[in-house]
CSV table of C-alpha atoms in Angstrom, one decimal:
chain,number,residue,atom,x,y,z
A,1420,MET,CA,20.8,40.3,72.3
A,1421,PRO,CA,19.3,37.2,70.9
A,1422,ARG,CA,20.2,37.0,67.2
A,1423,GLU,CA,17.1,34.8,66.4
A,1424,TYR,CA,14.7,37.4,67.2
A,1425,VAL,CA,15.9,39.9,64.7
A,1426,SER,CA,14.1,40.0,61.3
A,1427,GLY,CA,16.2,38.2,58.5
A,1428,PHE,CA,18.5,40.6,56.7
A,1429,GLN,CA,22.2,40.7,55.4
A,1430,PRO,CA,24.5,42.7,57.7
A,1431,GLY,CA,26.4,45.5,56.1
A,1432,PRO,CA,30.3,45.6,55.9
A,1433,VAL,CA,30.8,47.8,58.9
A,1434,ALA,CA,28.3,45.6,61.0
A,1435,GLN,CA,30.2,42.7,59.7
A,1436,ARG,CA,33.2,43.6,60.6
A,1437,ILE,CA,32.5,44.9,64.4
A,1438,PHE,CA,29.7,42.5,65.2
A,1439,TYR,CA,30.2,39.3,63.4
A,1440,THR,CA,34.1,39.2,63.5
A,1441,ASP,CA,35.4,38.2,66.8
A,1442,PHE,CA,38.6,39.8,68.4
A,1443,GLU,CA,41.0,37.3,66.6
A,1444,GLY,CA,39.6,38.0,63.1
A,1445,ASN,CA,37.3,34.8,63.0
A,1446,PRO,CA,33.6,34.6,62.2
A,1447,GLY,CA,31.6,35.0,65.3
A,1448,ASP,CA,28.0,35.5,66.8
A,1449,PRO,CA,27.1,38.9,67.6
A,1450,ASP,CA,26.0,37.7,71.4
A,1451,ASP,CA,29.6,36.3,72.0
A,1452,ILE,CA,31.4,39.4,70.4
A,1453,LEU,CA,29.4,41.7,72.5
A,1454,ALA,CA,29.8,40.0,75.7
A,1455,ASP,CA,33.7,39.8,74.9
A,1456,GLY,CA,33.8,43.4,74.4
A,1457,LEU,CA,33.1,43.9,77.9
A,1458,ASP,CA,36.7,42.7,78.6
A,1459,GLY,CA,38.0,45.6,77.0
A,1460,GLY,CA,37.6,45.0,73.6
A,1461,TRP,CA,34.9,47.8,73.4
A,1462,ALA,CA,37.5,50.6,73.2
A,1463,GLU,CA,38.8,49.3,70.0
A,1464,ARG,CA,35.2,48.9,68.4
A,1465,GLU,CA,33.4,51.6,70.1
A,1466,PRO,CA,34.2,54.6,67.4
A,1467,ALA,CA,33.1,52.4,64.6
A,1468,ALA,CA,30.0,51.3,66.5
A,1469,ILE,CA,28.9,55.1,67.1
A,1470,GLU,CA,29.6,55.9,63.5
A,1471,LEU,CA,27.2,52.9,62.4
A,1472,LEU,CA,24.7,54.1,65.0
A,1473,ASN,CA,24.4,57.4,63.4
A,1474,ASP,CA,24.6,56.3,59.7
A,1475,GLU,CA,21.1,57.1,58.2
A,1476,SER,CA,22.0,54.9,55.1
A,1477,ALA,CA,22.9,51.7,57.3
A,1478,HIS,CA,20.2,49.0,57.6
A,1479,PRO,CA,18.0,49.8,60.7
A,1480,ALA,CA,18.9,46.4,62.2
A,1481,ASP,CA,22.4,47.2,61.9
A,1482,ARG,CA,21.8,50.4,63.8
A,1483,LEU,CA,19.8,48.7,66.5
A,1484,LEU,CA,22.6,46.3,67.1
A,1485,ALA,CA,25.0,49.3,67.3
A,1486,CYS,CA,22.8,50.8,69.9
A,1487,ALA,CA,22.6,47.5,71.8
A,1488,ALA,CA,26.3,47.2,71.8
A,1489,LEU,CA,27.1,50.6,73.0
A,1490,ALA,CA,24.4,50.3,75.6
A,1491,LEU,CA,25.9,47.1,76.9
A,1492,TRP,CA,29.5,48.7,76.9
A,1493,GLY,CA,28.4,51.5,78.9
A,1494,SER,CA,28.8,54.1,76.2
A,1495,PRO,CA,27.6,57.5,76.5
A,1496,ALA,CA,26.5,57.5,72.8
A,1497,GLY,CA,24.6,54.2,73.5
A,1498,TYR,CA,22.8,55.5,76.6
A,1499,ARG,CA,21.9,58.7,74.7
A,1500,ALA,CA,20.7,56.7,72.1
A,1501,VAL,CA,18.4,54.9,74.1
A,1502,ILE,CA,17.1,58.0,75.9
A,1503,ASP,CA,16.4,59.7,72.4
A,1504,ALA,CA,14.6,56.6,71.3
A,1505,ALA,CA,12.5,56.4,74.4
A,1506,HIS,CA,11.5,60.0,74.4
A,1507,HIS,CA,10.3,59.6,70.7
A,1508,PRO,CA,9.4,56.1,70.3
A,1509,GLU,CA,7.3,56.9,67.3
A,1510,ARG,CA,10.3,58.0,65.3
A,1511,VAL,CA,12.6,55.2,66.2
A,1512,VAL,CA,14.2,53.6,62.7
A,1513,TRP,CA,14.6,50.3,64.1
A,1514,SER,CA,11.0,49.4,65.1
A,1515,ASP,CA,9.9,45.9,64.3
A,1516,GLN,CA,13.8,44.9,63.6
A,1517,SER,CA,13.3,42.6,66.5
A,1518,VAL,CA,10.1,40.8,67.0
A,1519,ASP,CA,8.7,38.9,70.2
A,1520,ARG,CA,8.0,35.1,69.5
A,1521,TRP,CA,4.9,34.7,71.4
A,1522,PHE,CA,3.0,37.8,70.2
A,1523,GLY,CA,4.8,38.8,67.0
A,1524,THR,CA,5.1,42.3,68.3
A,1525,ASP,CA,8.1,44.7,68.1
A,1526,ASN,CA,10.4,44.1,71.2
A,1527,THR,CA,13.4,46.4,70.5
A,1528,PHE,CA,12.6,48.2,73.7
A,1529,ALA,CA,12.9,44.9,75.6
A,1530,LEU,CA,16.3,44.3,74.1
A,1531,LEU,CA,17.7,47.7,74.8
A,1532,ALA,CA,16.4,47.5,78.3
A,1533,GLU,CA,18.3,44.3,78.7
A,1534,GLU,CA,21.6,45.9,77.5
A,1535,VAL,CA,21.3,48.8,79.7
A,1536,GLY,CA,20.5,46.6,82.9
A,1537,ASP,CA,23.5,44.3,82.0
A,1538,SER,CA,25.9,47.2,81.8
A,1539,TYR,CA,25.9,47.9,85.4
A,1540,GLU,CA,29.3,46.8,86.2
A,1541,ILE,CA,31.1,48.5,83.2
A,1542,ALA,CA,29.1,51.7,83.7
A,1543,VAL,CA,30.7,51.7,87.2
A,1544,GLU,CA,34.4,51.4,85.6
A,1545,ARG,CA,33.7,53.9,82.9
A,1546,GLY,CA,32.0,56.5,85.1
A,1547,THR,CA,28.7,56.4,83.1
A,1548,SER,CA,26.5,55.1,85.8
A,1549,GLU,CA,24.3,58.4,86.0
A,1550,LEU,CA,23.6,58.1,82.3
A,1551,ARG,CA,22.8,54.3,82.6
A,1552,ARG,CA,20.1,55.3,85.3
A,1553,GLU,CA,18.7,58.2,82.9
A,1554,ALA,CA,18.2,55.6,80.2
A,1555,LEU,CA,16.5,53.4,82.6
A,1556,ALA,CA,14.2,56.3,83.7
A,1557,ALA,CA,13.3,56.8,80.1
A,1558,LEU,CA,12.5,53.4,79.4
A,1559,VAL,CA,10.3,52.8,82.3
A,1560,PRO,CA,7.4,55.0,81.3
A,1561,LEU,CA,6.9,52.8,78.0
A,1562,ALA,CA,5.9,49.9,79.9
A,1563,ASP,CA,2.2,50.5,79.5
A,1564,ARG,CA,2.6,50.6,75.9
A,1565,TYR,CA,5.6,48.6,74.6
A,1566,GLN,CA,6.6,44.9,74.9
A,1567,PHE,CA,9.4,44.5,77.5
A,1568,GLU,CA,8.7,40.9,78.6
A,1569,ARG,CA,10.6,40.4,81.8
A,1570,ARG,CA,13.7,42.3,80.6
A,1571,LEU,CA,12.8,45.7,82.2
A,1572,VAL,CA,12.2,44.3,85.6
A,1573,GLN,CA,15.5,42.0,85.2
A,1574,ALA,CA,17.4,45.3,84.1
A,1575,MET,CA,16.6,47.2,87.4
A,1576,SER,CA,18.8,46.7,90.7
A,1577,THR,CA,17.1,47.3,94.0
A,1578,ASP,CA,19.0,50.7,93.8
A,1579,ASP,CA,17.6,51.6,90.5
A,1580,ILE,CA,14.0,50.6,91.6
A,1581,ARG,CA,14.2,52.7,94.5
A,1582,ALA,CA,15.6,55.6,92.7
A,1583,LEU,CA,13.0,55.5,90.1
A,1584,ALA,CA,10.0,54.5,92.4
A,1585,GLU,CA,7.8,57.4,91.2
A,1586,GLU,CA,8.3,56.5,87.7
A,1587,VAL,CA,7.7,52.6,88.1
A,1588,ASP,CA,4.4,53.6,90.1
A,1589,ALA,CA,3.3,55.9,87.6
A,1590,VAL,CA,3.6,53.5,84.9
A,1591,ILE,CA,1.8,51.1,87.0
A,1592,GLY,CA,-1.0,53.3,87.4
A,1593,SER,CA,-1.4,54.1,83.8
A,1594,GLY,CA,-1.2,50.3,82.8
A,1595,ILE,CA,-3.9,49.5,85.3
A,1596,ASP,CA,-6.0,52.1,83.7
A,1597,ARG,CA,-5.5,50.7,80.4
A,1598,ILE,CA,-6.3,47.1,81.5
A,1599,ARG,CA,-9.7,48.3,83.2
A,1600,ARG,CA,-10.4,50.2,79.9
A,1601,ARG,CA,-9.6,46.9,77.9
A,1602,ASP,CA,-7.5,48.9,75.6
A,1603,PRO,CA,-6.4,46.7,72.7
A,1604,MET,CA,-2.8,45.5,73.3
A,1605,LYS,CA,-0.5,43.6,71.0
A,1606,PHE,CA,1.5,42.0,74.3
A,1607,ASP,CA,0.6,40.6,77.7
A,1608,LEU,CA,0.3,44.1,79.4
A,1609,ASP,CA,-1.3,42.6,82.7
A,1610,THR,CA,1.6,40.4,83.4
A,1611,GLN,CA,4.1,43.2,82.6
A,1612,ILE,CA,2.6,45.4,85.0
A,1613,ALA,CA,2.4,42.7,87.7
A,1614,GLY,CA,6.2,42.3,87.3
A,1615,LEU,CA,6.7,45.9,87.9
A,1616,ILE,CA,4.4,45.5,91.1
A,1617,ILE,CA,6.6,42.7,92.1
A,1618,VAL,CA,9.9,44.7,91.7
A,1619,MET,CA,8.3,47.6,93.5
A,1620,HIS,CA,7.5,45.3,96.4
A,1621,ARG,CA,11.3,45.2,97.2
A,1622,VAL,CA,11.6,48.7,98.2
A,1623,ASP,CA,8.0,49.9,99.1
A,1624,GLN,CA,5.7,47.1,100.2
A,1625,ALA,CA,2.7,49.1,101.2
A,1626,ARG,CA,2.6,51.0,97.8
A,1627,ALA,CA,3.2,47.5,96.1
A,1628,GLU,CA,0.3,45.8,98.0
A,1629,SER,CA,-2.0,48.6,97.1
A,1630,ARG,CA,-1.1,48.6,93.4
A,1631,ALA,CA,-1.6,44.8,93.4
A,1632,MET,CA,-5.2,45.2,94.8
A,1633,GLU,CA,-6.0,47.6,92.0
A,1634,LEU,CA,-4.7,45.3,89.5
A,1635,VAL,CA,-6.5,42.3,90.7
A,1636,SER,CA,-9.7,44.4,90.8
A,1637,ALA,CA,-9.3,45.4,87.2
A,1638,PRO,CA,-9.2,42.4,86.8
A,1639,PRO,CA,-6.1,41.0,84.9
A,1640,ASN,CA,-5.7,37.8,82.9
A,1641,GLN,CA,-4.8,34.6,84.9
A,1642,ARG,CA,-1.0,34.9,84.1
A,1643,ALA,CA,-0.8,38.0,85.8
A,1644,LEU,CA,-2.7,36.7,88.8
A,1645,ARG,CA,-0.3,33.8,89.2
A,1646,GLU,CA,2.4,36.3,88.9
A,1647,LEU,CA,1.0,38.3,91.8
A,1648,GLY,CA,0.4,35.2,93.8
A,1649,ASN,CA,4.1,34.0,93.6
A,1650,THR,CA,4.9,37.5,95.8
A,1651,ALA,CA,5.5,36.7,99.6
A,1652,ASN,CA,3.2,38.4,101.7
A,1653,MET,CA,1.5,40.5,99.1
A,1654,ALA,CA,-2.1,40.9,99.9
A,1655,THR,CA,-3.7,41.0,96.5
A,1656,ALA,CA,-7.5,40.0,97.2
A,1657,PRO,CA,-9.9,42.5,96.5
A,1658,PRO,CA,-13.1,42.7,98.1
A,1659,ALA,CA,-15.3,39.6,96.6
A,1660,ASN,CA,-18.4,41.6,96.8
A,1661,ARG,CA,-16.6,44.1,94.3
A,1662,LEU,CA,-15.9,41.4,91.9
A,1663,MET,CA,-19.4,39.8,92.4
A,1664,ALA,CA,-20.9,43.2,91.4
A,1665,SER,CA,-18.7,43.7,88.5
A,1666,VAL,CA,-19.8,40.4,86.9
A,1667,ARG,CA,-23.5,41.2,87.6
A,1668,VAL,CA,-23.2,44.7,85.9
A,1669,ASP,CA,-21.5,43.6,82.9
A,1670,LEU,CA,-24.1,40.7,82.2
A,1671,GLU,CA,-26.9,43.3,82.8
A,1672,ARG,CA,-25.1,45.7,80.3
A,1673,ALA,CA,-24.6,42.8,77.8
A,1674,LEU,CA,-28.5,42.0,78.1
A,1675,GLU,CA,-29.6,45.7,77.8
A,1676,LEU,CA,-27.8,46.1,74.4
A,1677,ASP,CA,-29.0,42.7,73.2
A,1678,ARG,CA,-32.6,43.7,74.1
A,1679,SER,CA,-32.4,47.2,72.8
A,1680,GLY,CA,-31.5,45.9,69.4
A,1681,SER,CA,-27.9,47.6,69.4
A,1682,GLU,CA,-25.7,46.8,66.6
A,1683,ASP,CA,-22.6,47.3,69.0
A,1684,HIS,CA,-21.9,43.4,68.8
A,1685,SER,CA,-18.4,44.0,69.9
A,1686,GLY,CA,-19.7,45.9,73.0
A,1687,ARG,CA,-22.1,43.4,73.9
A,1688,VAL,CA,-19.8,40.5,73.7
A,1689,GLY,CA,-17.1,42.5,75.1
A,1690,HIS,CA,-19.2,43.1,78.4
A,1691,PHE,CA,-20.0,39.4,78.6
A,1692,GLY,CA,-16.6,38.6,78.2
A,1693,HIS,CA,-15.3,40.8,80.9
A,1694,ALA,CA,-18.0,39.2,83.4
A,1695,MET,CA,-16.6,35.7,82.5
A,1696,GLU,CA,-13.0,37.2,83.1
A,1697,THR,CA,-14.1,38.7,86.4
A,1698,LEU,CA,-15.7,35.3,87.1
A,1699,VAL,CA,-12.5,33.3,86.6
A,1700,THR,CA,-10.9,36.1,88.7
A,1701,LEU,CA,-13.2,35.5,91.6
A,1702,GLN,CA,-12.6,31.8,91.4
A,1703,ALA,CA,-8.9,32.4,91.7
A,1704,VAL,CA,-9.4,34.7,94.5
A,1705,PHE,CA,-11.2,31.9,96.3
A,1706,THR,CA,-8.5,29.2,95.6
A,1707,THR,CA,-5.6,31.3,96.4
A,1708,HIS,CA,-6.5,34.1,98.9
A,1709,ASP,CA,-8.9,34.6,101.8
A,1710,GLY,CA,-11.9,35.0,99.5
A,1711,PRO,CA,-15.5,34.1,99.7
A,1712,SER,CA,-16.2,30.8,101.1
A,1713,ALA,CA,-17.2,27.8,98.8
A,1714,ALA,CA,-20.9,28.3,99.8
A,1715,ASP,CA,-20.9,31.9,99.0
A,1716,LEU,CA,-19.4,31.4,95.7
A,1717,ALA,CA,-21.7,28.3,94.7
A,1718,ASP,CA,-24.8,30.6,95.7
A,1719,PHE,CA,-23.5,33.6,93.6
A,1720,ARG,CA,-22.9,31.3,90.5
A,1721,TYR,CA,-26.4,29.9,91.0
A,1722,ARG,CA,-27.9,33.2,91.5
A,1723,ILE,CA,-26.3,34.7,88.1
A,1724,GLY,CA,-27.5,31.6,86.3
A,1725,SER,CA,-30.7,33.3,85.2
A,1726,LEU,CA,-28.7,36.5,83.7
A,1727,VAL,CA,-26.4,34.2,82.0
A,1728,ALA,CA,-29.3,32.2,80.5
A,1729,ALA,CA,-31.1,35.6,79.5
A,1730,ASN,CA,-27.7,36.4,77.6
A,1731,ALA,CA,-28.3,33.3,75.5
A,1732,ARG,CA,-27.4,34.9,72.1
A,1733,THR,CA,-24.4,36.6,73.5
A,1734,LEU,CA,-23.3,33.4,75.3
A,1735,HIS,CA,-23.4,31.6,72.0
A,1736,ASN,CA,-21.2,34.5,70.2
A,1737,TYR,CA,-18.7,34.4,73.1
A,1738,VAL,CA,-18.4,30.7,73.0
A,1739,TYR,CA,-18.2,30.9,69.1
A,1740,GLU,CA,-15.4,33.5,69.2
A,1741,SER,CA,-13.7,31.6,72.0
A,1742,PHE,CA,-13.5,28.5,69.7
A,1743,TYR,CA,-11.7,30.4,66.9
A,1744,ALA,CA,-9.4,32.1,69.5
A,1745,ALA,CA,-8.4,28.8,70.9
A,1746,THR,CA,-7.9,27.3,67.2
A,1747,ASP,CA,-6.1,30.2,65.9
A,1748,ALA,CA,-4.2,31.7,68.8
A,1749,LEU,CA,-2.8,34.5,66.5
A,1750,VAL,CA,-6.3,36.2,67.0
A,1751,ASP,CA,-5.5,37.1,70.6
A,1752,GLY,CA,-2.2,35.4,71.4
A,1753,TRP,CA,-2.1,32.2,73.6
A,1754,LEU,CA,-3.2,33.7,76.9
A,1755,ASP,CA,-6.6,34.9,76.1
A,1756,PRO,CA,-7.9,31.6,74.8
A,1757,SER,CA,-6.7,29.8,78.1
A,1758,LEU,CA,-8.7,32.5,80.1
A,1759,ARG,CA,-11.8,32.0,77.8
A,1760,ARG,CA,-11.6,28.1,78.1
A,1761,SER,CA,-11.6,28.7,82.0
A,1762,ALA,CA,-14.8,30.7,81.7
A,1763,VAL,CA,-16.6,28.4,79.5
A,1764,GLN,CA,-15.6,25.6,81.9
A,1765,LEU,CA,-17.3,27.4,84.8
A,1766,LEU,CA,-20.3,27.7,82.8
A,1767,LEU,CA,-20.3,24.1,82.0
A,1768,ASP,CA,-20.0,23.2,85.7
A,1769,ASP,CA,-22.8,25.3,86.2
């Protein structure tokens, strides 16, 4: 559990004794002490860790560390705490006690997923493998709403993925729906869903390839496209004409809102922005898959030129907002400005 991710606080006396003092009585790093516990030291410190986990007066960060330690040590109490937290995420007391460095959003579930994943061997030793699997099963459905980075997909063995295939497929589907709707997210949902598709590919290639096509058609950001492109033999290219039609529809909707005098500024710029993202996706399909020919792509970009020009006011808003997104990455995170730059570059090329 990377300590640098946890908000600054002074550990309480119990946490200091069991997580900041090594097994020889010297000051230590929690990461090292948790790892050393796997060699048998867990038995000595598990009772105190359980008490700390259940102590409502303790600092939430101390309780998070106790839950992480118990999960890593294959403790039934740790697994049950993870399951309870996953079933009731809105009630978790340690929310925001660990924050992702890129997006500045809560990643406590990511840390717990990592510890559950790393407990594979000790769970076998302690006879708690079934509870470990239940903890993973509880975490998977959160992947369309909570930040996991790559830790959830790395936590699951091939056997885990095979056993949880239905849960993984379900959250992939709901995640793609969120991406299609452009639901505001505080983390890179697109790449998180792409990662789940990739692990699904280990056990069910046909279903993974079908989900990959759905994701690319949504479309996702460029990082997610690259993630999918690295998966051997995965047919991720959607029909090019579907992407071309999507670009045209979004440009027409943006223009309709503009000409109607609508005050829906975000909707107007949103449709234009989605058209630009889809245009970038179309370009990526051309360069990495059996997509449209160079001549077809050039012809399409020429034909939508008049629609882009007719959206001059919205184009100005889009470029203006893109500038601020690029100069202050906290607005959208560091991935969205990159995508916007790509779209603007395509416009400049034309």
